[in-house]
PDB file of C-alpha atoms and ligand atoms in Angstrom:
ATOM      1  CA  MET A   1      41.961 159.209 108.370  1.00 63.00           C
ATOM      2  CA  SER A   2      39.879 156.797 106.298  1.00 89.00           C
ATOM      3  CA  LEU A   3      36.958 159.152 105.562  1.00 96.00           C
ATOM      4  CA  GLU A   4      36.672 162.881 105.980  1.00 97.00           C
ATOM      5  CA  LEU A   5      33.839 165.178 105.215  1.00 97.00           C
ATOM      6  CA  ILE A   6      34.669 168.919 105.150  1.00 98.00           C
ATOM      7  CA  GLU A   7      31.880 171.440 105.170  1.00 98.00           C
ATOM      8  CA  VAL A   8      29.827 169.436 102.855  1.00 98.00           C
ATOM      9  CA  SER A   9      26.532 170.866 101.616  1.00 98.00           C
ATOM     10  CA  LYS A  10      23.865 169.587  99.302  1.00 97.00           C
ATOM     11  CA  SER A  11      20.550 171.197  98.404  1.00 96.00           C
ATOM     12  CA  TYR A  12      17.656 170.062  96.188  1.00 92.00           C
ATOM     13  CA  ARG A  13      15.298 172.192  94.092  1.00 83.00           C
ATOM     14  CA  LEU A  14      11.885 172.174  95.659  1.00 78.00           C
ATOM     15  CA  SER A  15       9.337 170.315  93.641  1.00 72.00           C
ATOM     16  CA  GLY A  16       6.943 172.465  91.580  1.00 66.00           C
ATOM     17  CA  GLN A  17       9.458 175.242  91.162  1.00 59.00           C
ATOM     18  CA  SER A  18      10.603 176.406  87.627  1.00 64.00           C
ATOM     19  CA  LEU A  19      14.182 175.557  86.606  1.00 62.00           C
ATOM     20  CA  PHE A  20      15.237 179.127  86.539  1.00 64.00           C
ATOM     21  CA  ARG A  21      13.949 180.767  89.629  1.00 65.00           C
ATOM     22  CA  ALA A  22      13.670 177.701  91.796  1.00 67.00           C
ATOM     23  CA  LYS A  23      14.038 177.825  95.584  1.00 76.00           C
ATOM     24  CA  ARG A  24      16.194 175.183  96.977  1.00 81.00           C
ATOM     25  CA  GLU A  25      16.055 173.231 100.248  1.00 85.00           C
ATOM     26  CA  MET A  26      19.139 172.407 101.948  1.00 91.00           C
ATOM     27  CA  ALA A  27      19.255 168.647 102.667  1.00 96.00           C
ATOM     28  CA  VAL A  28      22.802 168.690 104.162  1.00 98.00           C
ATOM     29  CA  MET A  29      24.296 171.758 105.438  1.00 97.00           C
ATOM     30  CA  ASN A  30      28.061 172.398 106.283  1.00 97.00           C
ATOM     31  CA  VAL A  31      28.564 168.919 107.642  1.00 98.00           C
ATOM     32  CA  SER A  32      32.104 168.040 108.674  1.00 97.00           C
ATOM     33  CA  CYS A  33      32.944 164.565 110.350  1.00 96.00           C
ATOM     34  CA  SER A  34      35.456 161.863 109.964  1.00 96.00           C
ATOM     35  CA  LEU A  35      35.789 158.187 110.441  1.00 96.00           C
ATOM     36  CA  GLU A  36      38.937 156.174 111.193  1.00 95.00           C
ATOM     37  CA  GLU A  37      39.531 152.843 109.487  1.00 94.00           C
ATOM     38  CA  GLY A  38      37.650 149.853 111.164  1.00 95.00           C
ATOM     39  CA  ARG A  39      35.346 152.156 113.102  1.00 97.00           C
ATOM     40  CA  THR A  40      31.577 152.740 113.073  1.00 97.00           C
ATOM     41  CA  LEU A  41      29.922 156.206 112.868  1.00 98.00           C
ATOM     42  CA  GLY A  42      26.338 156.226 113.931  1.00 97.00           C
ATOM     43  CA  ILE A  43      24.042 158.804 112.369  1.00 97.00           C
ATOM     44  CA  VAL A  44      20.687 159.481 113.946  1.00 95.00           C
ATOM     45  CA  GLY A  45      18.048 162.236 113.490  1.00 94.00           C
ATOM     46  CA  SER A  46      14.417 162.775 112.823  1.00 91.00           C
ATOM     47  CA  SER A  47      12.823 162.059 109.446  1.00 92.00           C
ATOM     48  CA  GLY A  48      13.979 164.491 106.738  1.00 94.00           C
ATOM     49  CA  SER A  49      17.056 165.535 108.757  1.00 95.00           C
ATOM     50  CA  GLY A  50      19.440 164.706 105.916  1.00 97.00           C
ATOM     51  CA  LYS A  51      20.871 161.300 107.111  1.00 96.00           C
ATOM     52  CA  SER A  52      20.261 159.453 103.697  1.00 96.00           C
ATOM     53  CA  THR A  53      21.497 162.309 101.733  1.00 97.00           C
ATOM     54  CA  LEU A  54      24.676 162.411 103.757  1.00 98.00           C
ATOM     55  CA  GLY A  55      25.107 158.628 103.198  1.00 97.00           C
ATOM     56  CA  LYS A  56      24.600 159.057  99.478  1.00 96.00           C
ATOM     57  CA  LEU A  57      27.109 161.797  99.460  1.00 97.00           C
ATOM     58  CA  ILE A  58      29.637 159.511 101.083  1.00 96.00           C
ATOM     59  CA  VAL A  59      29.236 156.725  98.611  1.00 95.00           C
ATOM     60  CA  GLY A  60      29.019 159.180  95.671  1.00 92.00           C
ATOM     61  CA  LEU A  61      25.309 158.565  94.760  1.00 93.00           C
ATOM     62  CA  VAL A  62      24.819 162.314  94.898  1.00 95.00           C
ATOM     63  CA  LYS A  63      27.296 165.174  94.471  1.00 95.00           C
ATOM     64  CA  PRO A  64      27.777 167.985  97.065  1.00 97.00           C
ATOM     65  CA  ASP A  65      27.212 171.561  96.066  1.00 96.00           C
ATOM     66  CA  ALA A  66      30.019 172.649  98.279  1.00 97.00           C
ATOM     67  CA  GLY A  67      32.634 171.152 100.514  1.00 98.00           C
ATOM     68  CA  ASP A  68      34.927 168.134 100.001  1.00 97.00           C
ATOM     69  CA  ILE A  69      34.807 164.384 100.629  1.00 97.00           C
ATOM     70  CA  ARG A  70      38.071 162.861 101.128  1.00 96.00           C
ATOM     71  CA  TYR A  71      38.726 159.162 101.366  1.00 95.00           C
ATOM     72  CA  LYS A  72      42.162 157.664 102.071  1.00 93.00           C
ATOM     73  CA  GLY A  73      43.628 161.234 101.657  1.00 92.00           C
ATOM     74  CA  GLU A  74      42.136 161.729  98.101  1.00 94.00           C
ATOM     75  CA  SER A  75      39.180 163.927  97.253  1.00 95.00           C
ATOM     76  CA  LEU A  76      36.313 161.800  95.900  1.00 94.00           C
ATOM     77  CA  LEU A  77      35.129 164.897  93.798  1.00 95.00           C
ATOM     78  CA  ARG A  78      38.126 164.115  91.480  1.00 93.00           C
ATOM     79  CA  PRO A  79      36.770 161.779  88.812  1.00 90.00           C
ATOM     80  CA  GLN A  80      39.880 159.680  88.762  1.00 91.00           C
ATOM     81  CA  ALA A  81      39.961 159.015  92.323  1.00 91.00           C
ATOM     82  CA  ARG A  82      36.246 158.400  92.374  1.00 88.00           C
ATOM     83  CA  GLN A  83      36.544 155.735  89.528  1.00 86.00           C
ATOM     84  CA  ARG A  84      39.311 153.930  91.379  1.00 89.00           C
ATOM     85  CA  LEU A  85      37.858 154.056  94.801  1.00 90.00           C
ATOM     86  CA  PHE A  86      34.028 153.876  94.181  1.00 86.00           C
ATOM     87  CA  SER A  87      33.693 150.074  94.640  1.00 86.00           C
ATOM     88  CA  GLU A  88      35.184 150.405  98.085  1.00 94.00           C
ATOM     89  CA  LEU A  89      32.211 152.409  99.298  1.00 95.00           C
ATOM     90  CA  GLN A  90      28.990 150.481  99.347  1.00 94.00           C
ATOM     91  CA  MET A  91      25.587 151.510 100.717  1.00 95.00           C
ATOM     92  CA  VAL A  92      22.800 149.069 101.896  1.00 94.00           C
ATOM     93  CA  PHE A  93      19.190 150.393 101.973  1.00 92.00           C
ATOM     94  CA  GLN A  94      16.178 149.584 104.084  1.00 88.00           C
ATOM     95  CA  ASP A  95      13.954 148.411 101.325  1.00 86.00           C
ATOM     96  CA  SER A  96      15.609 145.417  99.917  1.00 84.00           C
ATOM     97  CA  ARG A  97      12.717 144.465  97.702  1.00 87.00           C
ATOM     98  CA  SER A  98      13.055 147.659  95.630  1.00 88.00           C
ATOM     99  CA  ALA A  99      16.895 147.472  95.750  1.00 88.00           C
ATOM    100  CA  VAL A 100      16.992 144.232  93.812  1.00 92.00           C
ATOM    101  CA  ASN A 101      15.793 143.189  90.295  1.00 94.00           C
ATOM    102  CA  SER A 102      12.909 140.649  91.093  1.00 93.00           C
ATOM    103  CA  ARG A 103      13.556 138.837  87.805  1.00 95.00           C
ATOM    104  CA  MET A 104      17.139 137.925  88.777  1.00 96.00           C
ATOM    105  CA  THR A 105      18.084 134.806  90.601  1.00 97.00           C
ATOM    106  CA  ILE A 106      19.732 135.345  94.072  1.00 97.00           C
ATOM    107  CA  LYS A 107      23.004 134.025  92.317  1.00 97.00           C
ATOM    108  CA  ASP A 108      22.954 136.766  89.668  1.00 97.00           C
ATOM    109  CA  ILE A 109      22.131 139.565  92.289  1.00 97.00           C
ATOM    110  CA  VAL A 110      25.159 138.676  94.336  1.00 97.00           C
ATOM    111  CA  ALA A 111      27.404 137.884  91.384  1.00 97.00           C
ATOM    112  CA  GLU A 112      26.739 141.169  89.553  1.00 95.00           C
ATOM    113  CA  PRO A 113      29.412 143.235  91.335  1.00 92.00           C
ATOM    114  CA  ILE A 114      31.876 140.404  90.893  1.00 94.00           C
ATOM    115  CA  GLN A 115      31.441 140.086  87.221  1.00 91.00           C
ATOM    116  CA  HIS A 116      32.048 143.811  86.952  1.00 86.00           C
ATOM    117  CA  ARG A 117      35.668 143.473  88.229  1.00 86.00           C
ATOM    118  CA  GLU A 118      36.757 139.946  87.645  1.00 89.00           C
ATOM    119  CA  ARG A 119      36.766 137.225  85.026  1.00 91.00           C
ATOM    120  CA  LEU A 120      35.785 134.014  86.755  1.00 93.00           C
ATOM    121  CA  THR A 121      34.875 130.609  85.395  1.00 94.00           C
ATOM    122  CA  SER A 122      31.300 129.516  86.025  1.00 95.00           C
ATOM    123  CA  SER A 123      32.217 127.084  88.814  1.00 96.00           C
ATOM    124  CA  GLN A 124      34.609 129.833  90.409  1.00 96.00           C
ATOM    125  CA  LEU A 125      31.641 132.201  90.362  1.00 97.00           C
ATOM    126  CA  THR A 126      29.255 129.709  91.877  1.00 97.00           C
ATOM    127  CA  LYS A 127      31.803 128.961  94.583  1.00 97.00           C
ATOM    128  CA  ARG A 128      32.359 132.719  95.362  1.00 97.00           C
ATOM    129  CA  VAL A 129      28.497 133.417  95.566  1.00 98.00           C
ATOM    130  CA  GLY A 130      28.146 130.338  97.783  1.00 97.00           C
ATOM    131  CA  ASP A 131      30.923 131.608 100.101  1.00 96.00           C
ATOM    132  CA  LEU A 132      29.273 135.103 100.339  1.00 96.00           C
ATOM    133  CA  LEU A 133      25.793 133.563 101.120  1.00 97.00           C
ATOM    134  CA  THR A 134      27.467 131.420 103.866  1.00 96.00           C
ATOM    135  CA  ALA A 135      29.201 134.465 105.191  1.00 94.00           C
ATOM    136  CA  VAL A 136      25.759 136.166 105.779  1.00 94.00           C
ATOM    137  CA  GLU A 137      24.405 132.946 107.294  1.00 93.00           C
ATOM    138  CA  LEU A 138      22.373 131.720 104.299  1.00 95.00           C
ATOM    139  CA  ARG A 139      22.572 128.445 102.729  1.00 96.00           C
ATOM    140  CA  PRO A 140      24.503 128.296  99.332  1.00 97.00           C
ATOM    141  CA  GLU A 141      21.457 126.471  97.767  1.00 96.00           C
ATOM    142  CA  GLU A 142      19.451 129.656  98.008  1.00 96.00           C
ATOM    143  CA  MET A 143      21.293 131.026  95.177  1.00 97.00           C
ATOM    144  CA  ASN A 144      18.960 129.254  92.651  1.00 96.00           C
ATOM    145  CA  GLY A 145      15.912 131.016  94.011  1.00 97.00           C
ATOM    146  CA  TYR A 146      14.284 134.279  93.311  1.00 97.00           C
ATOM    147  CA  PRO A 147      13.721 137.352  95.713  1.00 96.00           C
ATOM    148  CA  HIS A 148      10.094 136.631  96.053  1.00 96.00           C
ATOM    149  CA  GLN A 149      10.769 133.173  97.349  1.00 96.00           C
ATOM    150  CA  ILE A 150      12.626 134.299 100.492  1.00 95.00           C
ATOM    151  CA  SER A 151      11.695 136.356 103.620  1.00 92.00           C
ATOM    152  CA  GLY A 152      12.525 140.129 104.108  1.00 90.00           C
ATOM    153  CA  GLY A 153      15.119 139.226 106.513  1.00 90.00           C
ATOM    154  CA  GLN A 154      16.763 136.643 104.134  1.00 94.00           C
ATOM    155  CA  LEU A 155      16.621 139.104 101.249  1.00 94.00           C
ATOM    156  CA  GLN A 156      18.398 141.785 103.428  1.00 93.00           C
ATOM    157  CA  ARG A 157      21.172 139.283 103.855  1.00 94.00           C
ATOM    158  CA  VAL A 158      21.320 138.746 100.124  1.00 96.00           C
ATOM    159  CA  CYS A 159      21.839 142.545  99.696  1.00 95.00           C
ATOM    160  CA  ILE A 160      24.577 142.395 102.324  1.00 95.00           C
ATOM    161  CA  ALA A 161      26.239 139.494 100.380  1.00 96.00           C
ATOM    162  CA  ARG A 162      25.945 141.676  97.235  1.00 95.00           C
ATOM    163  CA  ALA A 163      27.598 144.550  99.007  1.00 94.00           C
ATOM    164  CA  LEU A 164      30.425 142.407 100.181  1.00 94.00           C
ATOM    165  CA  ALA A 165      30.965 141.007  96.839  1.00 95.00           C
ATOM    166  CA  ALA A 166      32.307 144.352  95.880  1.00 92.00           C
ATOM    167  CA  LYS A 167      34.955 143.973  98.409  1.00 92.00           C
ATOM    168  CA  PRO A 168      34.138 147.278 100.195  1.00 95.00           C
ATOM    169  CA  ARG A 169      36.265 148.844 102.799  1.00 96.00           C
ATOM    170  CA  LEU A 170      33.358 151.042 104.013  1.00 97.00           C
ATOM    171  CA  ILE A 171      29.592 150.400 104.052  1.00 97.00           C
ATOM    172  CA  VAL A 172      26.839 152.909 104.634  1.00 97.00           C
ATOM    173  CA  TRP A 173      23.856 151.099 106.269  1.00 96.00           C
ATOM    174  CA  ASP A 174      20.740 153.217 105.687  1.00 96.00           C
ATOM    175  CA  GLU A 175      18.195 151.861 108.028  1.00 93.00           C
ATOM    176  CA  ALA A 176      19.222 148.570 106.616  1.00 91.00           C
ATOM    177  CA  ILE A 177      17.880 146.569 109.466  1.00 89.00           C
ATOM    178  CA  SER A 178      14.981 148.770 110.589  1.00 87.00           C
ATOM    179  CA  SER A 179      12.117 147.036 108.879  1.00 85.00           C
ATOM    180  CA  LEU A 180      12.941 143.671 110.464  1.00 86.00           C
ATOM    181  CA  ASP A 181      11.331 142.325 113.646  1.00 87.00           C
ATOM    182  CA  ALA A 182      13.318 142.903 117.022  1.00 88.00           C
ATOM    183  CA  MET A 183      14.591 139.397 117.145  1.00 89.00           C
ATOM    184  CA  THR A 184      15.971 139.488 113.483  1.00 89.00           C
ATOM    185  CA  GLN A 185      17.278 142.975 114.069  1.00 90.00           C
ATOM    186  CA  TRP A 186      19.329 141.650 116.991  1.00 92.00           C
ATOM    187  CA  GLN A 187      20.646 138.728 114.924  1.00 91.00           C
ATOM    188  CA  MET A 188      21.691 141.197 112.074  1.00 91.00           C
ATOM    189  CA  ILE A 189      23.439 143.419 114.616  1.00 94.00           C
ATOM    190  CA  GLN A 190      25.585 140.435 115.594  1.00 94.00           C
ATOM    191  CA  LEU A 191      26.132 139.457 111.917  1.00 94.00           C
ATOM    192  CA  LEU A 192      27.190 143.061 110.918  1.00 95.00           C
ATOM    193  CA  GLN A 193      29.615 143.167 113.991  1.00 96.00           C
ATOM    194  CA  ARG A 194      31.158 139.809 112.892  1.00 95.00           C
ATOM    195  CA  LEU A 195      31.410 140.822 109.336  1.00 94.00           C
ATOM    196  CA  GLN A 196      33.127 144.134 110.155  1.00 96.00           C
ATOM    197  CA  LYS A 197      35.830 142.244 112.062  1.00 95.00           C
ATOM    198  CA  GLU A 198      36.245 139.612 109.352  1.00 93.00           C
ATOM    199  CA  TYR A 199      36.412 141.877 106.475  1.00 92.00           C
ATOM    200  CA  ALA A 200      38.144 144.799 108.389  1.00 93.00           C
ATOM    201  CA  MET A 201      35.540 147.448 107.174  1.00 96.00           C
ATOM    202  CA  SER A 202      34.443 150.780 108.311  1.00 97.00           C
ATOM    203  CA  TYR A 203      30.774 151.482 108.866  1.00 97.00           C
ATOM    204  CA  VAL A 204      28.281 154.424 108.694  1.00 98.00           C
ATOM    205  CA  PHE A 205      25.222 153.272 110.475  1.00 97.00           C
ATOM    206  CA  ILE A 206      22.130 155.399 109.809  1.00 97.00           C
ATOM    207  CA  THR A 207      19.188 154.558 111.977  1.00 93.00           C
ATOM    208  CA  HIS A 208      16.252 155.738 114.151  1.00 86.00           C
ATOM    209  CA  ASN A 209      17.120 152.911 116.632  1.00 86.00           C
ATOM    210  CA  LEU A 210      19.276 154.316 119.363  1.00 88.00           C
ATOM    211  CA  GLN A 211      19.703 151.009 121.013  1.00 87.00           C
ATOM    212  CA  ALA A 212      21.159 149.510 117.794  1.00 90.00           C
ATOM    213  CA  VAL A 213      23.546 152.481 117.628  1.00 92.00           C
ATOM    214  CA  ARG A 214      24.697 151.859 121.218  1.00 91.00           C
ATOM    215  CA  HIS A 215      25.623 148.207 120.156  1.00 91.00           C
ATOM    216  CA  LEU A 216      27.184 149.043 116.878  1.00 95.00           C
ATOM    217  CA  ALA A 217      28.639 152.424 116.733  1.00 97.00           C
ATOM    218  CA  ASP A 218      31.861 153.956 118.239  1.00 97.00           C
ATOM    219  CA  GLU A 219      30.861 157.542 117.636  1.00 97.00           C
ATOM    220  CA  LEU A 220      27.590 159.156 117.068  1.00 96.00           C
ATOM    221  CA  ILE A 221      26.419 162.232 115.142  1.00 96.00           C
ATOM    222  CA  VAL A 222      22.856 163.650 115.591  1.00 96.00           C
ATOM    223  CA  MET A 223      21.392 165.552 112.578  1.00 96.00           C
ATOM    224  CA  SER A 224      18.517 168.007 112.457  1.00 95.00           C
ATOM    225  CA  ARG A 225      17.595 169.989 109.476  1.00 95.00           C
ATOM    226  CA  GLY A 226      20.546 169.033 107.501  1.00 97.00           C
ATOM    227  CA  ALA A 227      23.148 170.125 110.075  1.00 97.00           C
ATOM    228  CA  VAL A 228      25.018 168.122 112.681  1.00 97.00           C
ATOM    229  CA  VAL A 229      23.834 169.388 116.107  1.00 97.00           C
ATOM    230  CA  GLU A 230      25.710 166.997 118.468  1.00 96.00           C
ATOM    231  CA  HIS A 231      28.821 164.605 118.201  1.00 96.00           C
ATOM    232  CA  LEU A 232      29.224 162.144 120.872  1.00 95.00           C
ATOM    233  CA  GLN A 233      32.688 160.620 120.941  1.00 95.00           C
ATOM    234  CA  ASP A 234      31.445 157.471 122.539  1.00 95.00           C
ATOM    235  CA  ALA A 235      28.155 156.236 121.306  1.00 94.00           C
ATOM    236  CA  LYS A 236      27.814 154.020 124.291  1.00 93.00           C
ATOM    237  CA  HIS A 237      27.048 157.056 126.585  1.00 92.00           C
ATOM    238  CA  LEU A 238      23.683 158.140 125.155  1.00 90.00           C
ATOM    239  CA  ASP A 239      23.062 159.765 128.697  1.00 90.00           C
ATOM    240  CA  GLN A 240      25.666 162.370 127.703  1.00 93.00           C
ATOM    241  CA  LEU A 241      23.468 163.718 124.684  1.00 93.00           C
ATOM    242  CA  ARG A 242      22.753 167.349 125.480  1.00 94.00           C
ATOM    243  CA  HIS A 243      21.080 168.933 122.483  1.00 95.00           C
ATOM    244  CA  PRO A 244      17.288 169.201 122.576  1.00 94.00           C
ATOM    245  CA  GLU A 245      16.932 167.315 119.203  1.00 92.00           C
ATOM    246  CA  SER A 246      19.169 164.437 120.705  1.00 93.00           C
ATOM    247  CA  GLN A 247      16.933 164.472 123.881  1.00 92.00           C
ATOM    248  CA  ARG A 248      13.760 164.214 121.813  1.00 90.00           C
ATOM    249  CA  LEU A 249      15.056 161.180 120.002  1.00 88.00           C
ATOM    250  CA  VAL A 250      15.942 159.622 123.388  1.00 86.00           C
ATOM    251  CA  GLN A 251      12.482 160.425 124.773  1.00 87.00           C
ATOM    252  CA  ALA A 252      10.857 159.034 121.493  1.00 83.00           C
ATOM    253  CA  MET A 253      12.921 155.752 121.994  1.00 77.00           C
ATOM    254  CA  LEU A 254      11.926 155.363 125.656  1.00 75.00           C
ATOM    255  CA  THR A 255       8.224 156.201 124.947  1.00 78.00           C
ATOM    256  CA  SER A 256       8.076 153.514 122.106  1.00 68.00           C
ATOM    257  CA  TYR A 257       9.614 150.949 124.481  1.00 60.00           C
ATOM    258  CA  ARG A 258       7.139 151.680 127.239  1.00 60.00           C
ATOM    259  CA  SER A 259       4.339 151.270 124.768  1.00 58.00           C
ATOM    260  CA  THR A 260       5.430 147.961 123.487  1.00 53.00           C
TER     261      THR A 260
HETATM  262  N1  ATP B 301      16.011 163.328  95.534  1.00 64.29           N
HETATM  263  C1  ATP B 301      15.459 164.484  96.247  1.00 64.29           C
HETATM  264  N2  ATP B 301      14.900 165.392  95.610  1.00 64.29           N
HETATM  265  C2  ATP B 301      14.391 166.384  96.291  1.00 64.29           C
HETATM  266  N3  ATP B 301      14.500 166.426  97.646  1.00 64.29           N
HETATM  267  C3  ATP B 301      15.073 165.517  98.472  1.00 64.29           C
HETATM  268  C4  ATP B 301      15.671 164.473  97.637  1.00 64.29           C
HETATM  269  N4  ATP B 301      16.224 163.571  98.560  1.00 64.29           N
HETATM  270  C5  ATP B 301      15.923 164.080  99.772  1.00 64.29           C
HETATM  271  N5  ATP B 301      15.430 165.281  99.687  1.00 64.29           N
HETATM  272  C6  ATP B 301      14.990 166.165 100.847  1.00 64.29           C
HETATM  273  O1  ATP B 301      16.139 166.370 101.533  1.00 64.29           O
HETATM  274  C7  ATP B 301      15.752 166.489 102.997  1.00 64.29           C
HETATM  275  C8  ATP B 301      16.542 165.273 103.551  1.00 64.29           C
HETATM  276  O2  ATP B 301      16.209 164.006 103.196  1.00 64.29           O
HETATM  277  P1  ATP B 301      16.765 162.630 103.589  1.00 64.29           P
HETATM  278  O3  ATP B 301      16.217 161.637 102.758  1.00 64.29           O
HETATM  279  O4  ATP B 301      18.319 162.811 103.624  1.00 64.29           O
HETATM  280  O5  ATP B 301      16.451 162.647 105.073  1.00 64.29           O
HETATM  281  P2  ATP B 301      16.563 161.414 106.206  1.00 64.29           P
HETATM  282  O6  ATP B 301      17.093 161.972 107.417  1.00 64.29           O
HETATM  283  O7  ATP B 301      17.145 160.322 105.556  1.00 64.29           O
HETATM  284  O8  ATP B 301      14.897 161.077 106.528  1.00 64.29           O
HETATM  285  P3  ATP B 301      14.368 159.539 106.820  1.00 64.29           P
HETATM  286  O9  ATP B 301      14.526 159.477 108.265  1.00 64.29           O
HETATM  287  O10 ATP B 301      12.804 159.835 106.640  1.00 64.29           O
HETATM  288  O11 ATP B 301      14.814 158.543 105.862  1.00 64.29           O
HETATM  289  C9  ATP B 301      14.262 166.147 103.007  1.00 64.29           C
HETATM  290  O12 ATP B 301      13.572 167.457 103.294  1.00 64.29           O
HETATM  291  C10 ATP B 301      13.939 165.651 101.672  1.00 64.29           C
HETATM  292  O13 ATP B 301      12.643 166.011 101.244  1.00 64.29           O
HETATM  293 MG1   MG B 302      16.573 158.260 105.026  1.00 64.29          MG
END
């Protein structure tokens, strides 16, 4: 088993509450799920259902209050394992503009994770960044530009190249393609599928887009108010979703299709 979450919970202090008698809100509640190597777990659910928090728990951006997160058989809650395995777990977010430093060149943005782990000569680094940009279907020459000089879709590709630079084994995509137009989303789905095969990675794919999930995910979990309310073994069969929350999501998708 590549990734295993065992009864994981995470709460946040409600804003405006005092430190001492604060009420807490459960963002993720007793979630158990697992993901085999090379496979994709889709996560859907309405806004605020805990999807991003779950993604951040997986890559170690937030710590659980309870439960265990195991990766390659080791608990990521143990600092030693975390330190060793952390770079294998990457997360790509929806808002690429705020995820990058606008004063850095594309080259420096993509090169940063490489420089953390390897000592390369300047020409080796340029070659590596060029290869990564090619892998995400950008031209290597783009590396000399700045984020504001490229489109949202291109910048999202830069963020993917940056995630790949860390040589990840698992990537959490948090609405990573949601803000792009339908055509670009479709191209990105194909790109993500190709990269998954080429780099032999596992994916956790968080989205509101059930169509994208059908294409990309093997399994699917539906979240509601922090909990997993349904687990579909085969994400291709959305018609097998039974929970009222799942059916609401399907209805919302159908309605938005009819109105477009
Ligand atoms: N850093 C934080 N501090 C306080 N509360 C938070 C924090 N992050 C998330 N929450 C709360 O936890 C709950 C789950 O949030 P989360 O962002 O995981 O939902 P989500 O399913 O990703 O929603 P969306 O689809 O809108 O992105 C929400 O009620 C949210 O307000
Ligand atoms: Mg979210």
